[in-house]
Coordinates of C-alpha atoms in Angstrom, one line a residue:
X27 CA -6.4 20.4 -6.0
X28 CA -9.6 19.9 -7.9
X29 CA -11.7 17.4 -6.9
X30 CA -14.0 14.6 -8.7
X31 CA -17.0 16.2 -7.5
X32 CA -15.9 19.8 -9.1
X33 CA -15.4 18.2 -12.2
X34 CA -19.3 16.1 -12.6
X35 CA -20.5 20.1 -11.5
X36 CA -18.8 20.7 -14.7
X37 CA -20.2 18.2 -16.6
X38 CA -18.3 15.0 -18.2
X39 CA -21.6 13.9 -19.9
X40 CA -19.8 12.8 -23.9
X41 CA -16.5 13.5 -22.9
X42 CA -13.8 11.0 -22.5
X43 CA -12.2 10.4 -19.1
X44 CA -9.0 9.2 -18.7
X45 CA -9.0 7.5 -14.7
X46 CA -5.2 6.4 -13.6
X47 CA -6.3 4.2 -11.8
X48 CA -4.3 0.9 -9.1
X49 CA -5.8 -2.2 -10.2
X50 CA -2.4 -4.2 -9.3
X51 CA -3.4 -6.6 -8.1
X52 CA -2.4 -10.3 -7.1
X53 CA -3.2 -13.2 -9.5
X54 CA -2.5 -16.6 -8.9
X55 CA -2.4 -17.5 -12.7
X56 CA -5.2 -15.7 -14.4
X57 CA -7.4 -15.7 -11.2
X58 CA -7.2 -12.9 -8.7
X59 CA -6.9 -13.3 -5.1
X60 CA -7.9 -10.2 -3.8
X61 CA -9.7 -7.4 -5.7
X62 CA -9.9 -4.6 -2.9
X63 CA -7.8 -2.4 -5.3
X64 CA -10.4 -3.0 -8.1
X65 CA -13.1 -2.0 -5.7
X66 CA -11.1 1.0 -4.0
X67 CA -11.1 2.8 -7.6
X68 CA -15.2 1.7 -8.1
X69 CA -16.7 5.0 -6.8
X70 CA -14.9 7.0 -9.3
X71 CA -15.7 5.2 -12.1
X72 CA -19.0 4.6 -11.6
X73 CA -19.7 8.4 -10.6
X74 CA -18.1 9.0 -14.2
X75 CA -19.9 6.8 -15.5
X76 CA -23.6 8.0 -14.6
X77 CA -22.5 11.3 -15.3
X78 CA -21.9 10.3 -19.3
X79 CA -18.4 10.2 -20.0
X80 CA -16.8 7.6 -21.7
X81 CA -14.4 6.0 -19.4
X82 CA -11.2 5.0 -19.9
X83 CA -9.2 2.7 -17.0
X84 CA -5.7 2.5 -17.2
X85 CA -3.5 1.0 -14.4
X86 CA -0.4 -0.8 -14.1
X87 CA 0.2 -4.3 -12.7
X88 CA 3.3 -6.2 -11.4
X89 CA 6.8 -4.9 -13.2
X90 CA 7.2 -6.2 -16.7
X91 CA 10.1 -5.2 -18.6
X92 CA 8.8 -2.3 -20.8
X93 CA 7.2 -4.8 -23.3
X94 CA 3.9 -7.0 -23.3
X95 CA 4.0 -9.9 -20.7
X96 CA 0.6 -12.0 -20.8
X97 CA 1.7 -13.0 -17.4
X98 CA 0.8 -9.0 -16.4
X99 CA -2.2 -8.7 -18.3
X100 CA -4.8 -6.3 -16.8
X101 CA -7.5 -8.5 -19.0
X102 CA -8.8 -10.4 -15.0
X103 CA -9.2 -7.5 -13.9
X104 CA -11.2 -5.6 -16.8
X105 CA -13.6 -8.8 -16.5
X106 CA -13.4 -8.3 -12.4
X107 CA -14.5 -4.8 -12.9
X108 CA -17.5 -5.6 -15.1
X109 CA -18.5 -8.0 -12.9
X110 CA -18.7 -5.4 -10.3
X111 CA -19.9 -3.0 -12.4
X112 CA -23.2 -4.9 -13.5
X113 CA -22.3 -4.0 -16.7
X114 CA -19.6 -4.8 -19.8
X115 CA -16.5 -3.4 -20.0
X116 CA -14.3 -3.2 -22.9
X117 CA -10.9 -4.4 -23.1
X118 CA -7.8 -3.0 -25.4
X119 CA -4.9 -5.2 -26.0
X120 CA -2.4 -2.5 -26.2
X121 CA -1.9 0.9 -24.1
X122 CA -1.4 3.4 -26.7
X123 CA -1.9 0.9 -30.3
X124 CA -4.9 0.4 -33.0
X125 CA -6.5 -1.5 -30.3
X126 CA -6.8 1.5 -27.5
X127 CA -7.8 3.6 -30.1
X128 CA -10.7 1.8 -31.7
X129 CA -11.8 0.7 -28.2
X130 CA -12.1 4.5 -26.9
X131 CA -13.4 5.5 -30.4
X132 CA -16.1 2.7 -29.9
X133 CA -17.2 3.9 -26.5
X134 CA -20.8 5.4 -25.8
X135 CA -21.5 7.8 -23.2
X136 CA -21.5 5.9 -19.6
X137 CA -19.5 3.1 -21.3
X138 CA -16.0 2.3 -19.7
X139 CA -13.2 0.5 -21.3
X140 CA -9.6 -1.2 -19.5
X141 CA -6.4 -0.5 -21.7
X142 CA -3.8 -2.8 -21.4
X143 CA -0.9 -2.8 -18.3
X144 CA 0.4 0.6 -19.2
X145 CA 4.3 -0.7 -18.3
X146 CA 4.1 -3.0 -21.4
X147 CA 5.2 0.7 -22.5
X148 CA 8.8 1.6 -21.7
X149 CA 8.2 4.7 -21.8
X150 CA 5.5 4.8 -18.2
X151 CA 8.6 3.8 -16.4
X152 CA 11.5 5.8 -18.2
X153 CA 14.0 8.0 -16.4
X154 CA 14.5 10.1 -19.3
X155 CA 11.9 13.1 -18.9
X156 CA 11.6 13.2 -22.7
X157 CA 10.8 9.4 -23.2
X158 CA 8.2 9.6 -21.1
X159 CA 6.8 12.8 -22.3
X160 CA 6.6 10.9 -25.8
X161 CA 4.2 8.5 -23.9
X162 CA 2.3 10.6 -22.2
X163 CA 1.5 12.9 -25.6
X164 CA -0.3 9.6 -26.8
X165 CA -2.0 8.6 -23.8
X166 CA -3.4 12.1 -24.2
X167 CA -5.1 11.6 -27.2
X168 CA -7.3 8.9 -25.8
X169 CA -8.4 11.6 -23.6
X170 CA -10.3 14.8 -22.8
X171 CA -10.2 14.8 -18.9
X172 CA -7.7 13.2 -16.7
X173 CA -8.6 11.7 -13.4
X174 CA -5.9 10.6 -11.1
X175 CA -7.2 8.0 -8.5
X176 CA -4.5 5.2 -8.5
X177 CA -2.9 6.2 -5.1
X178 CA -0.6 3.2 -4.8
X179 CA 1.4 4.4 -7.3
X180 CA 1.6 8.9 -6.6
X181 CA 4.8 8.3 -5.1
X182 CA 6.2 7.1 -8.7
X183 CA 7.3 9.7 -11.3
X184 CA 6.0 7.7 -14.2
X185 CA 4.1 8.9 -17.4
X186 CA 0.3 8.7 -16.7
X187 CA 1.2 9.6 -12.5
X188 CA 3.3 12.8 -13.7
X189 CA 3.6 13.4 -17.0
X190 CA -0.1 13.1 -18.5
X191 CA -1.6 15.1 -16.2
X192 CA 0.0 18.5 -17.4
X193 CA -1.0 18.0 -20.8
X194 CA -4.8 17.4 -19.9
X195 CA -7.6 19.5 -17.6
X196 CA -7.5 17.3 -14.3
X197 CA -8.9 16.1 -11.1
X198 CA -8.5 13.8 -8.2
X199 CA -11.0 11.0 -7.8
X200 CA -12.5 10.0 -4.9
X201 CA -10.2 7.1 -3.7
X202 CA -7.0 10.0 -3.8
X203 CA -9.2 12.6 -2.0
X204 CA -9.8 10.2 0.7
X205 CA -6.3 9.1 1.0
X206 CA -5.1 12.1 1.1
X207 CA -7.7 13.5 3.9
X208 CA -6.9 9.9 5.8
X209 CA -3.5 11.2 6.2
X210 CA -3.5 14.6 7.1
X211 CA -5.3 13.2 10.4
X212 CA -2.2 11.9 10.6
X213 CA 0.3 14.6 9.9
X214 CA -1.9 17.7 10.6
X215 CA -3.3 18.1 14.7
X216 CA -3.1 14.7 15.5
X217 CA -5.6 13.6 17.9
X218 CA -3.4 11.5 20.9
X219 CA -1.8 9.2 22.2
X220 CA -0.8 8.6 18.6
X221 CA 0.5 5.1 18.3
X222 CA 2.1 3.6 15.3
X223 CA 2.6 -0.1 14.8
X224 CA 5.0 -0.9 12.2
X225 CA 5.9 -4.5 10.7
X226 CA 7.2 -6.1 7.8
X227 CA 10.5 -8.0 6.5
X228 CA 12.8 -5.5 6.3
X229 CA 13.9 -2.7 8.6
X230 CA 15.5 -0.2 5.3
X231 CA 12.1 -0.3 4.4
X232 CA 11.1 1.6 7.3
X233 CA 13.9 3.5 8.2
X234 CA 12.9 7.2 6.4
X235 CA 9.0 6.7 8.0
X236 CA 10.7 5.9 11.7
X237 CA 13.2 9.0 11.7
X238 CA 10.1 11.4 11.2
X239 CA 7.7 9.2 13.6
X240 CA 10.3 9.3 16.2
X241 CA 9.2 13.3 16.2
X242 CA 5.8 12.9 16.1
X243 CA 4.6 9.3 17.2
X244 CA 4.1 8.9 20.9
X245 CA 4.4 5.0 20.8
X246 CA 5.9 2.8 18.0
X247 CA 5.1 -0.9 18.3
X248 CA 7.4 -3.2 15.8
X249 CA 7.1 -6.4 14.8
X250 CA 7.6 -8.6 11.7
X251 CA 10.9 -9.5 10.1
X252 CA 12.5 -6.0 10.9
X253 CA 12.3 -6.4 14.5
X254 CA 14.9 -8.3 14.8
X255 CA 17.5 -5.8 13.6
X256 CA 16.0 -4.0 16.1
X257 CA 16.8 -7.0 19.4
X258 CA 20.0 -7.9 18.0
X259 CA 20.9 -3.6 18.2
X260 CA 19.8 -4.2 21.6
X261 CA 22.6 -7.0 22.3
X262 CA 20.5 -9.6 22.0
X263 CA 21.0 -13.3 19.5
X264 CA 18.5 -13.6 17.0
X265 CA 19.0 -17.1 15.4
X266 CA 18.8 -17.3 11.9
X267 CA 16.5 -15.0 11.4
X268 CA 16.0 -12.2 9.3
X269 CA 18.8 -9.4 10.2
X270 CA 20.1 -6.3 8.5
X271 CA 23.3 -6.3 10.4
X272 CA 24.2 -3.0 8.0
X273 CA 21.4 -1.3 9.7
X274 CA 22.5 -2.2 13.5
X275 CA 24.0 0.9 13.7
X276 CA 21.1 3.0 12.8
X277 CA 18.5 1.1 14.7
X278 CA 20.9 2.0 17.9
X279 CA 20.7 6.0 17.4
X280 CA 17.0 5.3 16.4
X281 CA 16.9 3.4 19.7
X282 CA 18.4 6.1 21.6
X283 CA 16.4 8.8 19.9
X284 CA 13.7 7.5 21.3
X285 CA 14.6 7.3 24.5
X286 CA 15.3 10.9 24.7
X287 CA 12.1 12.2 22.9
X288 CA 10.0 10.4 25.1
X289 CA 8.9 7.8 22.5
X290 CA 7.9 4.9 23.8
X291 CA 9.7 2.3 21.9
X292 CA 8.0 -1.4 22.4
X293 CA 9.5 -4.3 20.8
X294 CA 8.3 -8.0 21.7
X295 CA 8.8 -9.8 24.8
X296 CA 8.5 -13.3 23.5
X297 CA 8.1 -15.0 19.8
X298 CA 7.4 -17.7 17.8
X299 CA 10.1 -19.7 15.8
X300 CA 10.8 -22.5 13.6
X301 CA 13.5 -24.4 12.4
X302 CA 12.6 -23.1 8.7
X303 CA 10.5 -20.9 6.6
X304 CA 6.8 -22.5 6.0
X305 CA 5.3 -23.5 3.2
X306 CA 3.1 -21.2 2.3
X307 CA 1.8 -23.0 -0.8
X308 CA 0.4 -26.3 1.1
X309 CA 0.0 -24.5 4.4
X310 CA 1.6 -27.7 5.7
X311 CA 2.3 -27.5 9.9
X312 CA 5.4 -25.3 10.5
X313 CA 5.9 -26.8 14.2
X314 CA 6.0 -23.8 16.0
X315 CA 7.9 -22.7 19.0
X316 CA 7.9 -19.9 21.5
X317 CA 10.7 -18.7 22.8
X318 CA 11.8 -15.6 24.9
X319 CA 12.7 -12.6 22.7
X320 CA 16.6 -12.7 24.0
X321 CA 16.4 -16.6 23.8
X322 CA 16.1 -17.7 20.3
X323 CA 17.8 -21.0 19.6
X324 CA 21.0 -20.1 17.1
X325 CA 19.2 -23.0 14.7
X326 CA 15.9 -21.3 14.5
X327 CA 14.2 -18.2 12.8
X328 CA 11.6 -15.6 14.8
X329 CA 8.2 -16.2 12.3
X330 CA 5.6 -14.0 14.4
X331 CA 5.3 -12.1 17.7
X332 CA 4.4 -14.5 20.7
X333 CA 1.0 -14.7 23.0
X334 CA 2.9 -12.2 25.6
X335 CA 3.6 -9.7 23.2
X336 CA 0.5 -10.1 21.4
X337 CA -0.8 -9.2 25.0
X338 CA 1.3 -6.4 25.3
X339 CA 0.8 -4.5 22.1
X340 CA -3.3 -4.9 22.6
X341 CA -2.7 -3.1 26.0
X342 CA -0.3 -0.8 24.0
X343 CA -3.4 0.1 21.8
X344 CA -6.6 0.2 24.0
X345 CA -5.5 3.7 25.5
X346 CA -4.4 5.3 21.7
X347 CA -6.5 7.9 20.0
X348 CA -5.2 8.0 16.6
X349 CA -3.2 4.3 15.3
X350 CA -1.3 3.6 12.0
X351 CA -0.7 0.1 11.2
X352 CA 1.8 -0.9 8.5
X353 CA 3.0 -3.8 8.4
X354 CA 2.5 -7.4 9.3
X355 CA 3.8 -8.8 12.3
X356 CA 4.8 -12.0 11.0
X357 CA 4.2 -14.9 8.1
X358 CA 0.4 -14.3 8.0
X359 CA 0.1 -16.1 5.4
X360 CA 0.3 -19.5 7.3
X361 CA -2.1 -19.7 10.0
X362 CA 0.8 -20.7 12.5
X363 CA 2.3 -17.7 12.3
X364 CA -0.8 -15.4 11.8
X365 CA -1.6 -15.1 15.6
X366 CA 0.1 -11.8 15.9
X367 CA -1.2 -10.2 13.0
X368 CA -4.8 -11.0 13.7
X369 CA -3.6 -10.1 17.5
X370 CA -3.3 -6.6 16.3
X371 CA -6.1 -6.1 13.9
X372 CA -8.5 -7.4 16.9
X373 CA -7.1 -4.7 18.9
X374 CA -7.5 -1.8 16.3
X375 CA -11.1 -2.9 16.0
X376 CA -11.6 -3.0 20.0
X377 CA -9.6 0.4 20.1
X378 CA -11.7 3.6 20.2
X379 CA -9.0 5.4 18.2
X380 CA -8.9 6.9 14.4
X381 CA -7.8 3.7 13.2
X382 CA -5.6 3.5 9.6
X383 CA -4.3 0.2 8.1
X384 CA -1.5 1.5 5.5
X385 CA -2.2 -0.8 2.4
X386 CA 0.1 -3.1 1.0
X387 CA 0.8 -6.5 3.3
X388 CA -1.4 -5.3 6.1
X389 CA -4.7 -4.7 4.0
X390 CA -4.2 -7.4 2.4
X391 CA -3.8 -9.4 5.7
X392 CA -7.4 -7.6 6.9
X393 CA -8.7 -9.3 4.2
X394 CA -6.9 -12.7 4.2
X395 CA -8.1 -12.9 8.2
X396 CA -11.4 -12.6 7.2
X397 CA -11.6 -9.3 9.2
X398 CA -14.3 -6.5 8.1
X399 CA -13.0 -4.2 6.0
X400 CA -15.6 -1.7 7.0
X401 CA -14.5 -1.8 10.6
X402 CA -11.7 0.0 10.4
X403 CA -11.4 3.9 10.8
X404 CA -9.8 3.5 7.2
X405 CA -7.5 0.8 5.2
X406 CA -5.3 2.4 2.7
X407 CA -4.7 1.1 -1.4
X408 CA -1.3 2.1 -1.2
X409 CA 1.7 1.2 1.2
X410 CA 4.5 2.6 -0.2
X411 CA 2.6 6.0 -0.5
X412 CA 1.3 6.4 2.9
X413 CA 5.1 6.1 4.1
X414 CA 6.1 8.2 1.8
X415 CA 3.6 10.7 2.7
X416 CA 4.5 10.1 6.6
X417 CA 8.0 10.2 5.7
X418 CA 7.3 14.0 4.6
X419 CA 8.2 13.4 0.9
X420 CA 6.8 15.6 -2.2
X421 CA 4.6 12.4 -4.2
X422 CA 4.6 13.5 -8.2
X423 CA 1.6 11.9 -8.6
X424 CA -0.5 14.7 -5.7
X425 CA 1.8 17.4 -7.1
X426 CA 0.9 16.9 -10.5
X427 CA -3.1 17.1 -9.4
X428 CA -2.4 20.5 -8.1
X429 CA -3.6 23.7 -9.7

């Protein structure tokens, strides 16, 4: 796989530079609430940039139905990035219309330009191989150079992931390179104990990533909604909360799996309940209650890990030499039900270990905690692409970067 660096040896200096690019990210309206994607991609721009190509940004962001959505509009963050950038950045209103065109045709060398949300296109999404083929031909002809550094989205066979690169000279940028390396530390001679903390709502989510972690993880910590699929397949009542009773069954061989490789297996000992879901909108007090794990109250729903477990995990994680954290462990997003997630993130920093936060929820939970990005061995941009990588999968979007 090339890499950015090979390519400025090369020399992009006049040439246009196509960068796929992540820049989903979340708005509340037209304002965004966390640019860390925006930032992740920075380096490679920038190094394009000073190196005299004419850049070209194109991303997607949220799921729009194939046609333009001003609700998806990648204009915020085209003004985000020139904020970070010190410098202007142009803007086209359409992906692959008059407007793309005439904004790459207008750029100077070191200039960089944002197309619109490339799945106001049907055919970046479309099954059919020849549909987005079509869409990938003219996305090429913005383009001399393709760069692909949009990592959240290599596990998606979608036009300018899969398609786009073939017709165009390519490279990865520095965000994929680093993803990728991040990884391998955790799939190639794994430095151990290797412990793995895994949260979120659902336990299908997780499934794929647990049955290859159960071979190679020496610890799993879980938390979140999905844990209590996991201590109602251990017999116990979980209240109204969240439950995939269709997965019982496979959380009881995953259970039992573990037991016989050796895994240690850790679910919580106590949490912290509530008669309903908070609102997260007005933050307003969700009366908490902590409760043993096998003791929940049939009229109340498990919303975070309690003070034991938090206990418990951190002394799961001060002995671990590599740790990957995906996953919250509960409804971070109110602060009485954020104790657990910042519970673990304190212990990641405290821990000597390779530390990797695996991106969607849980990065964006580093942030919303106020925790330093920079302390952390590394955070990733993309969730669903780390597991996918754990899980052993072939991502189009690296396959397409190889020679």
């Amino acid at each position: 796989m090339k890499t950015i660096d090979e390519l400025l040896t090369e020399g992009v200096a006049g040439k246009r530079v196509f960068v796929r690019a992540d820049l989903n990210v979340p708005l509340d309206g037209g304002t965004i609430t966390d640019d860390g994607r925006i930032r992740a991609v920075l380096p490679t721009v920038k190094a394009l940039a000073d190196a005299g190509a004419k850049v070209v940004v194109a991303s997607h962001l949220g799921r729009p139905k194939g046609a333009p959505d001003p609700a998806f509009s990648l204009a915020p963050a085209a003004a985000r990035m020139g904020e970070l950038l010190g410098a202007e950045v142009a803007f086209a209103t359409d992906t692959v219309g008059d407007s793309a065109r005439s904004t790459v045709a207008g750029l100077t060398d070191g200039q960089v330009a944002v197309i619109e949300n490339l799945r106001f296109n049907a055919g970046e999404t479309a099954k059919d191989d020849a549909e987005r083929g079509a869409f990938a031909d003219r996305l090429a002809e913005l383009a001399d150079v393709y760069v692909g550094d949009g990592f959240g989205a290599v596990h998606r066979k979608h036009a300018s992931v899969f398609d786009l690169p073939a017709r165009l000279p390519h490279a990865a940028g520095h965000l994929i390179a680093t993803e990728v390396g991040v990884l391998k530390k955790l799939t190639e001679d794994v430095k151990r104990p290797y412990v793995v903390a895994l949260g979120g709502s659902k336990v299908s989510d997780k499934l794929a990533v647990i049955d290859q972690l159960l071979g190679k993880a020496d610890r799993l910590l879980i938390g979140g909604g999905m844990v209590f699929t996991f201590l109602k397949a251990k017999g116990y009542e979980v209240g109204a909360s969240l439950l995939q009773e269709d997965q019982i069954p496979v959380v009881q061989e995953y259970i039992e799996r573990a037991r016989k490789n050796g895994v240690e297996l850790v679910l919580p000992v106590d949490v912290v309940t509530a008669t309903e879901f908070p609102d997260l909108k007005t933050k307003a007090p969700g009366h908490p209650n902590t409760v043993a794990a096998d003791a929940i109250p049939a009229d109340q729903l498990g919303l975070d890990i309690g003070p034991e477990t938090r206990k418990l995990y951190a002394s799961k994680l001060a002995d671990a030499a590599t740790v990957f954290w995906n996953g919250p462990m509960g409804v971070f997003e109110h602060p009485d039900y954020a104790e657990g997630t910042k519970a673990v993130a304190q212990a990641l920093l405290d821990s000597p270990a390779f530390t990797v936060v695996g991106g969607g929820d849980s990065a964006a939970a580093v942030r919303l905690l106020g925790f330093d990005e920079n302390a952390f061995g590394h955070i990733s941009t993309g969730g669903g692409a780390s597991l996918e990588y754990l899980e052993g999968k072939t991502l189009p979007g690296l396959a397409a970067l190889e020679d």
